[in-house]
Short mmCIF file of C-alpha atoms and ligand atoms in Angstrom, two decimals:
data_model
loop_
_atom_site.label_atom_id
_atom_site.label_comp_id
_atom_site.label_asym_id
_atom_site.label_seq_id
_atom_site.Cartn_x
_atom_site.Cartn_y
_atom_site.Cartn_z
CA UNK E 1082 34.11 -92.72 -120.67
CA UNK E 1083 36.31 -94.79 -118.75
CA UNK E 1084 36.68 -93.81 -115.05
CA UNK E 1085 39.85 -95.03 -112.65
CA UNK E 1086 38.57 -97.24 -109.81
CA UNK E 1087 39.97 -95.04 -107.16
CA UNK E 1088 38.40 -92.16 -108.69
CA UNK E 1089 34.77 -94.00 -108.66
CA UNK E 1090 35.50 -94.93 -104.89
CA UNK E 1091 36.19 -91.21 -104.14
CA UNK E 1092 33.38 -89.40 -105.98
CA UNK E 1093 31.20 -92.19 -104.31
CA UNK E 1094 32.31 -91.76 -101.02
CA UNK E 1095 31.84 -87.44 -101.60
CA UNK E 1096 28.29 -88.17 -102.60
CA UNK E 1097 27.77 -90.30 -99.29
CA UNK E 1098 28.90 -87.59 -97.08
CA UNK E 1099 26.97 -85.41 -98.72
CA UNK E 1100 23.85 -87.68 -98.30
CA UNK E 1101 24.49 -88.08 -94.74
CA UNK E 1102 25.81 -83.92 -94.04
CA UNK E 1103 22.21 -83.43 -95.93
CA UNK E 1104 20.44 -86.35 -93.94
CA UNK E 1105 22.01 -84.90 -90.32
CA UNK E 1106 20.98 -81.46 -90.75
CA UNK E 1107 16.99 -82.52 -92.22
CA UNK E 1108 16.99 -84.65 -88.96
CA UNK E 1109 17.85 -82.05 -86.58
CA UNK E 1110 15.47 -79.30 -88.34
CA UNK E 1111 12.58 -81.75 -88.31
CA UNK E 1112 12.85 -83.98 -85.40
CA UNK E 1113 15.51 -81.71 -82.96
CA UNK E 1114 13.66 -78.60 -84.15
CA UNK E 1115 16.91 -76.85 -84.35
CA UNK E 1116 15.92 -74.23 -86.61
CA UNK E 1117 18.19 -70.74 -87.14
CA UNK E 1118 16.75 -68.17 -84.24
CA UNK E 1119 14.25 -66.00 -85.85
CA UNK E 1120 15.37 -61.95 -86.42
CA UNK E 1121 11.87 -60.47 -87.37
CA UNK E 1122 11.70 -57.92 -84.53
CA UNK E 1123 13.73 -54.91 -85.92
CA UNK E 1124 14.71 -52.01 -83.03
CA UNK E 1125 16.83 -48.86 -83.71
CA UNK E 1126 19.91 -50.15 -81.87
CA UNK E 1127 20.33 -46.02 -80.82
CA UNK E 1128 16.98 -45.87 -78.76
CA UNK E 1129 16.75 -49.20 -76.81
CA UNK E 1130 16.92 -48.25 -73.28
CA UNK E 1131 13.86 -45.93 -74.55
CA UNK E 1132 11.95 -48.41 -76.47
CA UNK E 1133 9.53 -50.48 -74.27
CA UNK E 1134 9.61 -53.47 -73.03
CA UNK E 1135 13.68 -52.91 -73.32
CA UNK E 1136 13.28 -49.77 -71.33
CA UNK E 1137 12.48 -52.26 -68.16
CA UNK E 1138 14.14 -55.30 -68.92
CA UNK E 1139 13.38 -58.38 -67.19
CA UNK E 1140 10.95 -61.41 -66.45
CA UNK E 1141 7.12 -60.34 -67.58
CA UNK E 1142 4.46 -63.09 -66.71
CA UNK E 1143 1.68 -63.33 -69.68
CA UNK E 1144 -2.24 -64.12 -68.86
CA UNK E 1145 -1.64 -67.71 -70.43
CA UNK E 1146 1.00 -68.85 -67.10
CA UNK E 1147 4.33 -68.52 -69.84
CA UNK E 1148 7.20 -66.00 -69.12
CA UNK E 1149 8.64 -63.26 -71.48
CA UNK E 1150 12.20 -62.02 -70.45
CA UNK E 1151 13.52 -59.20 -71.76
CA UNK E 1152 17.38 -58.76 -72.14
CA UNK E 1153 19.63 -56.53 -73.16
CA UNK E 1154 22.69 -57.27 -73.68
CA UNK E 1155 25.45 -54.74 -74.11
CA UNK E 1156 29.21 -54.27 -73.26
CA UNK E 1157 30.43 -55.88 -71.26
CA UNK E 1158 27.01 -57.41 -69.62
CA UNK E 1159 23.70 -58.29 -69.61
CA UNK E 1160 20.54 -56.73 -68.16
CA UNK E 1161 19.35 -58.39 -66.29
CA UNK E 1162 22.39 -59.71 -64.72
CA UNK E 1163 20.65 -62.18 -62.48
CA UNK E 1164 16.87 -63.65 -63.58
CA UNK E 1165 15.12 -65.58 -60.97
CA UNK E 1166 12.70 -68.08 -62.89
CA UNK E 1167 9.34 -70.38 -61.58
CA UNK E 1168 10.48 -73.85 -61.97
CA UNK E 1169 8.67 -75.45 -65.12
CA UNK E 1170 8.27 -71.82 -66.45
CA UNK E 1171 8.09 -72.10 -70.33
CA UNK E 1172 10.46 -68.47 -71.18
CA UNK E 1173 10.48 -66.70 -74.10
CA UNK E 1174 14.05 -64.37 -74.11
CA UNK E 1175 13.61 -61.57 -76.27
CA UNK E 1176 17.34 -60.04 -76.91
CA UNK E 1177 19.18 -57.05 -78.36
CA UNK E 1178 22.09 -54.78 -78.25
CA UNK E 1179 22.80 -51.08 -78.56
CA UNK E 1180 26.11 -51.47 -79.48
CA UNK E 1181 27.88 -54.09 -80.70
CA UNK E 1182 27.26 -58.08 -82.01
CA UNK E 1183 27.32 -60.41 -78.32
CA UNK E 1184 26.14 -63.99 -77.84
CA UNK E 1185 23.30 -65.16 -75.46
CA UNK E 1186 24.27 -68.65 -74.38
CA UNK E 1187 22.72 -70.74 -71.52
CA UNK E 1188 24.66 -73.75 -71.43
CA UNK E 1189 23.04 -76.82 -70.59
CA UNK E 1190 19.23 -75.50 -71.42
CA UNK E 1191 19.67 -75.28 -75.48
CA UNK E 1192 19.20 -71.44 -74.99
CA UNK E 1193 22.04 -69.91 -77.77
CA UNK E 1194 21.94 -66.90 -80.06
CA UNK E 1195 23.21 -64.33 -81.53
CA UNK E 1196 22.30 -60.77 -80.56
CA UNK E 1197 22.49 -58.39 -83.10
CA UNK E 1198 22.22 -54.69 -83.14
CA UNK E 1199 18.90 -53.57 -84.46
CA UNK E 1200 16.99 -56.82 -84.18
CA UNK E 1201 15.63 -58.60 -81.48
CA UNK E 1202 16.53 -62.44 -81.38
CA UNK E 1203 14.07 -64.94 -79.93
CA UNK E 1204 14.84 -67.77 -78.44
CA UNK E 1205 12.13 -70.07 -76.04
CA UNK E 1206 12.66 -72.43 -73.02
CA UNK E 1207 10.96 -74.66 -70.62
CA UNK E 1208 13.20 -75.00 -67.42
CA UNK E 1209 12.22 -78.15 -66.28
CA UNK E 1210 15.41 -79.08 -63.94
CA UNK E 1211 15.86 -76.14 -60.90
CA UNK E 1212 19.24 -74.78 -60.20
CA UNK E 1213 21.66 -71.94 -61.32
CA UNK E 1214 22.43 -71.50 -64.63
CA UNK E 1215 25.09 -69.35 -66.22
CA UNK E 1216 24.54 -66.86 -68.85
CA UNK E 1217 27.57 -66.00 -71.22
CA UNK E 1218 28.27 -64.16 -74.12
CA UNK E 1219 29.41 -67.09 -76.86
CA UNK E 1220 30.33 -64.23 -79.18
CA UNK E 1221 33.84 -61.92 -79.30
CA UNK E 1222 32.70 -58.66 -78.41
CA UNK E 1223 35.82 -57.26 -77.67
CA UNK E 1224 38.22 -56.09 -74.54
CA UNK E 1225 35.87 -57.18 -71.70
CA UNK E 1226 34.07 -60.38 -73.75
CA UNK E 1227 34.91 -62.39 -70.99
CA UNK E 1228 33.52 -61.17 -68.32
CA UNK E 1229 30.78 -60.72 -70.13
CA UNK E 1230 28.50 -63.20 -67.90
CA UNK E 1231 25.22 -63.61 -65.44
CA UNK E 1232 23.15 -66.21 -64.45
CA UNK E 1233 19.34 -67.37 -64.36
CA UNK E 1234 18.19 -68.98 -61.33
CA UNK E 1235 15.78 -71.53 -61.20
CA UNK E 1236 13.55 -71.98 -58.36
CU1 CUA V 2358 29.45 -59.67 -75.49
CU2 CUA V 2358 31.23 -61.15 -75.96
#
């Protein structure tokens, strides 16, 4: 089968990408550990300011010196709105919503996912640098997704 030149440099050059797209994304799930957030916790989305721990959401200490925070976040903010952490504090943010799909996005810290209603995303963090750190929701929620916002201090 005869094959044009221009056709050979194309399909090669396809393949590449594809070889490097394939080579990126191995990398990053490997090395990076940039993995999608895990959604294994289900909650009826209906019942979450009765279900504990979302009943008293905030910053629980565990025996072993790590942090779990609890968050909801619904519209248009999240609770807590303002989260003191221990500098060096290795977090665990457990998230969900009653209502509607919102983002949980803490710039500068790798801290990013979805939020769902009726699962609980997980997403962990060692904050290592001190300082204030926004919160936002990365995800259109509707009317007031803007000011959908807070902030975690580190201290
Ligand atoms: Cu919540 Cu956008």
């Amino acid at each position: 089968m005869h094959m044009h030149r221009a056709e050979k440099i194309w399909m090669t050059a396809g393949i590449a990408m594809l070889v490097v797209f394939l080579a990126t994304l191995t990398t990053a799930a490997i090395v990076d550990g940039f993995v999608p957030p895990s959604h294994v916790q289900s909650i009826d989305p209906t019942k979450v300011s009765q279900t504990a721990p979302f009943d008293h959401p905030g910053l629980h200490k565990l025996a072993d010196g790590s942090y779990e925070a609890y968050y909801v976040a619904h519209i248009f903010s999240f609770d807590p709105q303002h989260l003191v952490i221990p500098l060096g504090a290795h977090v665990t943010f457990y998230v969900t919503s009653p209502d509607v799909e919102h983002g949980f996005s803490i710039p500068l810290t790798g801290v990013n996912t979805m939020v769902t209603p009726g699962w609980v995303s997980t997403v962990s963090h060692t904050f290592k640098a001190p300082g204030k750190f926004l919160l936002v929701c990365n995800e259109y929620c509707g009317a007031g997704h803007q000011m959908m916002a807070g902030d975690v201090e580190v201290k």
